[in-house]
Amino acid sequence: MAGPYAPGFHPHLPGYKHKFLATALGATMWFWIFYRARKDGAKLLGLRHPWEGHGHGHDAHDAHGHQEHH
């Protein structure tokens, strides 16, 4: 049987608001993924250790920020 009364699943098309919201959320997701990849990509791929490259010099300072005297 063909036509509007054919058996099966017949979903309606999404409205403008739903299409806009889906596009906005999808773009936000990809921007966030690329932002985090730029910040943490080397760590995630194992090219750098998570504790490297902070540039704070924690090895030369104690907990109160004083330099150690050797």
Coordinates of C-alpha atoms in Angstrom, one line a residue:
M1 CA 0.0 0.0 0.0
A2 CA 1.4 3.4 -0.9
G3 CA 0.5 7.0 0.0
P4 CA -0.2 8.8 3.2
Y5 CA -1.6 5.7 4.9
A6 CA 1.3 3.4 4.3
P7 CA 2.4 1.3 7.3
G8 CA 5.7 2.1 9.0
F9 CA 7.4 5.0 10.7
H10 CA 6.8 8.5 9.2
P11 CA 8.6 11.1 11.3
H12 CA 7.7 14.8 10.9
L13 CA 10.4 17.3 9.8
P14 CA 12.0 19.3 12.6
G15 CA 11.0 23.0 13.0
Y16 CA 13.3 26.0 12.6
K17 CA 14.0 26.3 16.3
H18 CA 15.1 22.7 16.6
K19 CA 17.4 23.0 13.6
F20 CA 18.9 26.2 14.9
L21 CA 19.4 24.7 18.4
A22 CA 21.0 21.5 17.0
T23 CA 23.4 23.6 14.8
A24 CA 24.3 25.9 17.7
L25 CA 24.9 23.0 20.1
G26 CA 26.9 21.1 17.5
A27 CA 29.1 24.0 16.8
T28 CA 29.7 24.6 20.5
M29 CA 30.7 21.0 21.0
W30 CA 33.2 21.1 18.1
F31 CA 34.7 24.4 19.3
W32 CA 35.1 23.0 22.8
I33 CA 36.7 19.8 21.4
F34 CA 39.2 21.8 19.3
Y35 CA 39.9 24.1 22.2
R36 CA 40.7 21.2 24.6
A37 CA 42.7 19.5 21.9
R38 CA 44.8 22.6 21.5
K39 CA 45.4 22.8 25.3
D40 CA 45.7 19.0 26.1
G41 CA 46.2 17.2 22.8
A42 CA 49.9 16.4 23.3
K43 CA 49.1 15.0 26.8
L44 CA 46.2 12.9 25.4
L45 CA 48.3 11.5 22.6
G46 CA 51.1 10.7 25.0
L47 CA 53.6 13.2 23.5
R48 CA 53.9 15.1 26.8
H49 CA 53.5 14.2 30.4
P50 CA 50.6 16.0 32.2
W51 CA 53.0 17.4 34.9
E52 CA 55.5 18.9 32.3
G53 CA 55.4 22.4 30.9
H54 CA 53.6 24.4 33.5
G55 CA 56.5 26.8 33.8
H56 CA 56.0 27.5 37.5
G57 CA 59.3 26.0 38.7
H58 CA 57.8 24.0 41.5
D59 CA 61.0 22.1 42.0
A60 CA 62.8 25.3 43.1
H61 CA 60.2 26.5 45.5
D62 CA 58.7 25.1 48.7
A63 CA 55.0 25.3 49.6
H64 CA 55.4 28.9 50.8
G65 CA 57.1 30.2 47.6
H66 CA 60.5 30.5 49.1
Q67 CA 63.5 29.3 47.1
E68 CA 65.6 26.5 48.5
H69 CA 69.2 27.2 49.3
H70 CA 71.6 24.6 48.2

